[in-house]
Short mmCIF file of C-alpha atoms in Angstrom, two decimals:
data_model
loop_
_atom_site.label_atom_id
_atom_site.label_comp_id
_atom_site.label_asym_id
_atom_site.label_seq_id
_atom_site.Cartn_x
_atom_site.Cartn_y
_atom_site.Cartn_z
CA MET A 11 0.00 0.00 0.00
CA SER A 12 2.78 2.43 1.02
CA ASN A 13 4.71 1.53 -2.13
CA ASP A 14 1.69 2.46 -4.24
CA ILE A 15 1.41 5.80 -2.44
CA ILE A 16 5.12 6.50 -2.94
CA LYS A 17 4.85 5.50 -6.61
CA SER A 18 1.80 7.76 -7.12
CA PHE A 19 3.58 10.63 -5.39
CA MET A 20 6.63 10.18 -7.63
CA ASN A 21 4.41 10.18 -10.71
CA ILE A 22 2.79 13.42 -9.57
CA LYS A 23 6.22 14.99 -9.02
CA ILE A 24 7.33 13.91 -12.50
CA LEU A 25 4.12 15.29 -14.02
CA LEU A 26 4.54 18.59 -12.20
CA ALA A 27 8.16 18.76 -13.33
CA ILE A 28 7.12 18.18 -16.94
CA ILE A 29 4.37 20.85 -16.68
CA THR A 30 6.88 23.30 -15.15
CA ILE A 31 9.41 22.67 -17.91
CA VAL A 32 6.80 23.05 -20.69
CA THR A 33 5.43 26.24 -19.09
CA THR A 34 8.93 27.68 -18.71
CA VAL A 35 9.87 26.89 -22.32
CA THR A 36 6.59 28.35 -23.60
CA THR A 37 7.09 31.53 -21.57
CA ILE A 38 10.64 31.92 -22.87
CA LEU A 39 9.44 31.46 -26.46
CA ILE A 40 6.69 34.05 -25.98
CA ILE A 41 9.14 36.57 -24.49
CA LYS A 42 11.64 35.94 -27.29
CA THR A 43 8.96 36.33 -29.97
CA THR A 44 7.71 39.56 -28.40
CA PHE A 45 11.26 40.91 -28.17
CA ASP A 46 12.00 39.99 -31.80
CA ASN A 47 8.77 41.68 -32.94
CA ALA A 48 9.69 44.82 -31.01
CA ILE A 49 13.06 44.94 -32.76
CA GLU A 50 11.42 44.47 -36.17
CA ASN A 51 8.88 47.18 -35.43
CA ARG A 52 11.71 49.60 -34.79
CA LYS A 53 12.86 48.93 -38.33
CA SER A 54 9.39 49.72 -39.66
CA ILE A 55 8.61 53.21 -40.87
CA PHE A 56 5.72 54.85 -42.67
CA ILE A 57 5.91 56.89 -45.86
CA LEU A 58 3.28 58.64 -47.92
CA ASP A 59 2.59 57.40 -51.40
CA LYS A 60 1.45 59.60 -54.28
CA ASP A 61 -2.11 59.56 -52.95
CA ASN A 62 -0.98 60.72 -49.49
CA THR A 63 -1.81 57.29 -48.09
CA LEU A 64 0.32 55.91 -45.28
CA LYS A 65 2.35 52.94 -46.45
CA LEU A 66 4.54 50.64 -44.34
CA ALA A 67 8.15 50.41 -45.50
CA LEU A 68 10.36 47.61 -44.20
CA SER A 69 14.12 47.34 -44.45
CA GLN A 70 17.05 45.82 -42.63
CA ASP A 71 18.88 49.09 -43.22
CA VAL A 72 17.06 51.87 -41.35
CA SER A 73 19.17 54.54 -43.06
CA VAL A 74 17.78 53.51 -46.46
CA ASN A 75 14.25 53.92 -45.16
CA ARG A 76 15.14 57.25 -43.57
CA LEU A 77 16.23 58.55 -46.96
CA ALA A 78 12.96 57.34 -48.46
CA GLU A 79 11.08 59.13 -45.69
CA ALA A 80 13.06 62.31 -46.34
CA GLU A 81 12.12 62.23 -50.03
CA ALA A 82 8.47 61.53 -49.18
CA HIS A 83 8.46 64.45 -46.72
CA VAL A 84 9.88 66.91 -49.27
CA LYS A 85 7.42 65.81 -51.96
CA ARG A 86 4.46 65.99 -49.60
CA PHE A 87 5.38 69.51 -48.52
CA HIS A 88 5.59 70.75 -52.11
CA LYS A 89 2.29 69.09 -53.00
CA LEU A 90 0.61 70.86 -50.10
CA PHE A 91 2.08 74.22 -51.10
CA PHE A 92 1.63 74.06 -54.87
CA ILE A 93 -1.42 71.86 -55.54
CA LEU A 94 -4.22 74.32 -54.89
CA SER A 95 -7.83 74.92 -55.84
CA PRO A 96 -9.42 78.39 -56.14
CA ASP A 97 -11.04 78.01 -52.75
CA ALA A 98 -10.02 80.05 -49.69
CA GLU A 99 -10.67 77.21 -47.20
CA PHE A 100 -8.78 74.67 -49.31
CA ILE A 101 -5.78 77.01 -49.61
CA LYS A 102 -5.86 77.78 -45.88
CA SER A 103 -6.02 74.07 -45.00
CA ASN A 104 -3.12 73.13 -47.29
CA MET A 105 -0.94 76.00 -46.08
CA SER A 106 -1.65 75.09 -42.47
CA LYS A 107 -0.57 71.48 -43.10
CA ALA A 108 2.56 72.65 -44.96
CA MET A 109 3.55 74.98 -42.12
CA GLU A 110 3.01 72.18 -39.60
CA ILE A 111 5.82 70.13 -41.16
CA SER A 112 8.22 73.02 -41.78
CA ASP A 113 9.77 76.01 -40.04
CA LYS A 114 9.05 79.75 -40.30
CA SER A 115 10.59 80.00 -43.77
CA THR A 116 7.35 78.59 -45.21
CA LYS A 117 5.33 81.32 -43.50
CA HIS A 118 7.71 83.90 -44.98
CA GLN A 119 7.16 82.59 -48.54
CA TYR A 120 3.43 82.43 -47.92
CA ASP A 121 3.33 86.04 -46.67
CA LEU A 122 5.22 87.21 -49.77
CA LEU A 123 2.60 85.59 -52.01
CA VAL A 124 -0.21 87.08 -49.94
CA GLU A 125 1.32 90.55 -50.28
CA LYS A 126 1.43 90.13 -54.04
CA GLY A 127 -2.24 89.12 -54.05
CA TYR A 128 -1.38 85.71 -55.52
CA PHE A 129 -4.05 83.69 -53.71
CA THR A 130 -6.70 86.40 -54.01
CA SER A 131 -6.13 86.49 -57.76
CA MET A 132 -6.33 82.69 -57.98
CA ILE A 133 -9.68 82.63 -56.21
CA ALA A 134 -11.12 85.58 -58.18
CA SER A 135 -10.05 84.14 -61.54
CA GLY A 136 -10.90 80.51 -60.74
CA VAL A 137 -7.31 79.39 -61.32
CA SER A 138 -5.99 76.13 -59.85
CA SER A 139 -2.34 75.09 -59.62
CA GLU A 140 -0.64 71.74 -60.09
CA PHE A 141 2.79 70.37 -59.17
CA LEU A 142 5.03 67.72 -60.72
CA CYS A 143 8.28 66.59 -59.09
CA ASP A 144 11.16 65.76 -61.43
CA SER A 145 13.84 64.95 -58.86
CA VAL A 146 14.80 65.34 -55.20
CA ASN A 147 18.55 65.65 -54.64
CA PHE A 148 20.24 65.26 -51.24
CA TYR A 149 23.55 66.80 -50.18
CA HIS A 150 25.67 66.55 -47.04
CA SER A 151 24.99 69.39 -44.61
CA GLN A 152 27.23 70.92 -41.95
CA THR A 153 24.34 72.27 -39.88
CA HIS A 154 21.39 69.94 -40.63
CA GLU A 155 20.91 66.25 -41.34
CA VAL A 156 20.72 66.89 -45.07
CA ASP A 157 20.37 69.71 -47.60
CA VAL A 158 17.92 69.29 -50.45
CA ILE A 159 17.43 70.67 -53.95
CA LEU A 160 14.12 69.87 -55.67
CA TYR A 161 13.48 70.23 -59.39
CA GLY A 162 9.99 70.13 -60.81
CA LYS A 163 7.29 71.97 -62.66
CA THR A 164 4.15 73.84 -61.72
CA SER A 165 1.17 74.74 -63.85
CA LEU A 166 -1.56 77.34 -63.49
CA VAL A 167 -4.82 76.05 -64.92
CA HIS A 168 -6.96 78.95 -66.21
CA SER A 169 -10.37 78.64 -67.83
CA ASP A 170 -8.87 79.10 -71.30
CA LYS A 171 -5.22 78.12 -70.95
CA VAL A 172 -2.60 76.27 -68.91
CA VAL A 173 0.62 78.12 -68.01
CA PHE A 174 3.66 75.93 -67.30
CA LYS A 175 6.54 77.00 -65.04
CA THR A 176 9.88 75.59 -63.98
CA LEU A 177 10.41 75.00 -60.27
CA LYS A 178 13.64 74.82 -58.30
CA THR A 179 13.62 74.99 -54.50
CA SER A 180 16.15 74.45 -51.74
CA CYS A 181 15.71 73.43 -48.11
CA SER A 182 17.21 71.47 -45.24
CA LEU A 183 15.78 68.69 -43.12
CA ARG A 184 16.08 67.92 -39.44
CA SER A 185 14.49 65.08 -37.51
CA SER A 186 11.49 65.85 -35.34
CA GLU A 187 8.80 63.98 -33.44
CA ARG A 188 6.50 61.77 -35.48
CA THR A 189 2.85 62.78 -35.34
CA VAL A 190 -0.33 61.94 -37.23
CA ASN A 191 0.23 64.98 -39.44
CA ASN A 192 3.98 64.43 -39.65
CA PRO A 193 4.40 60.65 -40.05
CA ASN A 194 7.90 60.93 -41.54
CA GLY A 195 9.33 62.73 -38.50
CA PHE A 196 11.07 65.61 -40.30
CA THR A 197 10.91 69.39 -40.19
CA LEU A 198 11.63 71.16 -43.48
CA CYS A 199 13.85 74.21 -42.81
CA ASN A 200 15.17 77.27 -44.67
CA TRP A 201 12.87 76.71 -47.65
CA GLN A 202 13.47 78.98 -50.64
CA ILE A 203 11.98 79.17 -54.13
CA LEU A 204 15.05 79.60 -56.33
CA GLU A 205 13.31 79.45 -59.70
CA ASN A 206 9.71 79.55 -60.89
CA ASN A 207 9.80 80.86 -64.45
CA VAL A 208 7.21 80.56 -67.21
CA ILE A 209 8.31 78.11 -69.91
CA GLY A 210 5.17 78.12 -72.04
CA GLN A 211 1.43 77.92 -72.21
CA VAL A 212 -1.19 75.85 -74.02
CA ASP A 213 -4.80 76.72 -74.83
CA ARG A 214 -7.19 74.47 -72.93
CA LYS A 215 -8.95 73.64 -76.21
CA ASP A 216 -5.71 72.58 -77.89
CA LEU A 217 -4.72 70.60 -74.81
CA SER A 218 -8.06 68.75 -74.81
CA LEU A 219 -7.72 67.94 -78.52
CA HIS A 220 -4.15 66.74 -77.95
CA ILE A 221 -5.21 64.45 -75.10
CA GLU A 222 -8.15 63.15 -77.15
CA LYS A 223 -5.83 62.47 -80.09
CA ILE A 224 -3.41 60.53 -77.88
CA THR A 225 -6.31 58.57 -76.35
CA ASN A 226 -7.65 57.67 -79.80
CA GLN A 227 -4.19 56.58 -80.93
CA ASP A 228 -3.82 54.34 -77.89
CA THR A 229 -7.27 52.83 -78.55
CA THR A 230 -6.38 52.18 -82.21
CA ILE A 231 -3.12 50.51 -81.22
CA GLN A 232 -4.93 48.31 -78.68
CA ASP A 233 -7.59 47.31 -81.26
CA THR A 234 -4.90 46.48 -83.83
CA THR A 235 -3.02 44.39 -81.27
CA VAL A 236 -6.19 42.46 -80.39
CA GLN A 237 -6.98 41.83 -84.08
CA ASP A 238 -3.43 40.63 -84.79
CA SER A 239 -3.60 38.35 -81.76
CA THR A 240 -6.96 36.93 -82.91
CA GLN A 241 -5.68 36.30 -86.44
CA THR A 242 -2.56 34.62 -85.10
CA ASN A 243 -4.64 32.32 -82.94
#
């Protein structure tokens, strides 16, 4: 009888030992997995795509992602400043967002345009503006994380014509706290418009005909390709 009790007690001890070992191993695995995920999350950053939608960017090299974030930040700022509709509230909203991710140099440029009556004229004439980025170039900086030169084009869309302009701007970037409105964690500093000259204009009617012509050509090419494919089959 006593032997059976001793044997049962030993079995219970073995079972408890096994449970303890399994629990310990499971806990260690959970902690390790959580720790690994935390490390990976630190390598995860968010950038804005062309539609201003937050997109997760993953990389083993954080510096590569940081450069991508810097480019996204510069492009987003210029879109906010130059893509405008002839609506006072829309302009005010965009300028507010642009100033939120930059320093006082943006306010200075904005005030200069206000003094010239630029925005008032846009609203009165029903003119909208567009922006196209050609390139964002980074240079080593002695005082900031990086200096930037942006090349692009802007266009003023009138009721009867579209005026095209060159665009060259310079600025610097410094890291700042990430927020909902500043997901890339940069502040754009010392922003200047170096060049914004008229390079030509196109009548809206001619532009529409040109686009229609290109569209028709593309449709013809697609139809021809389909016919050739059908005949080949």
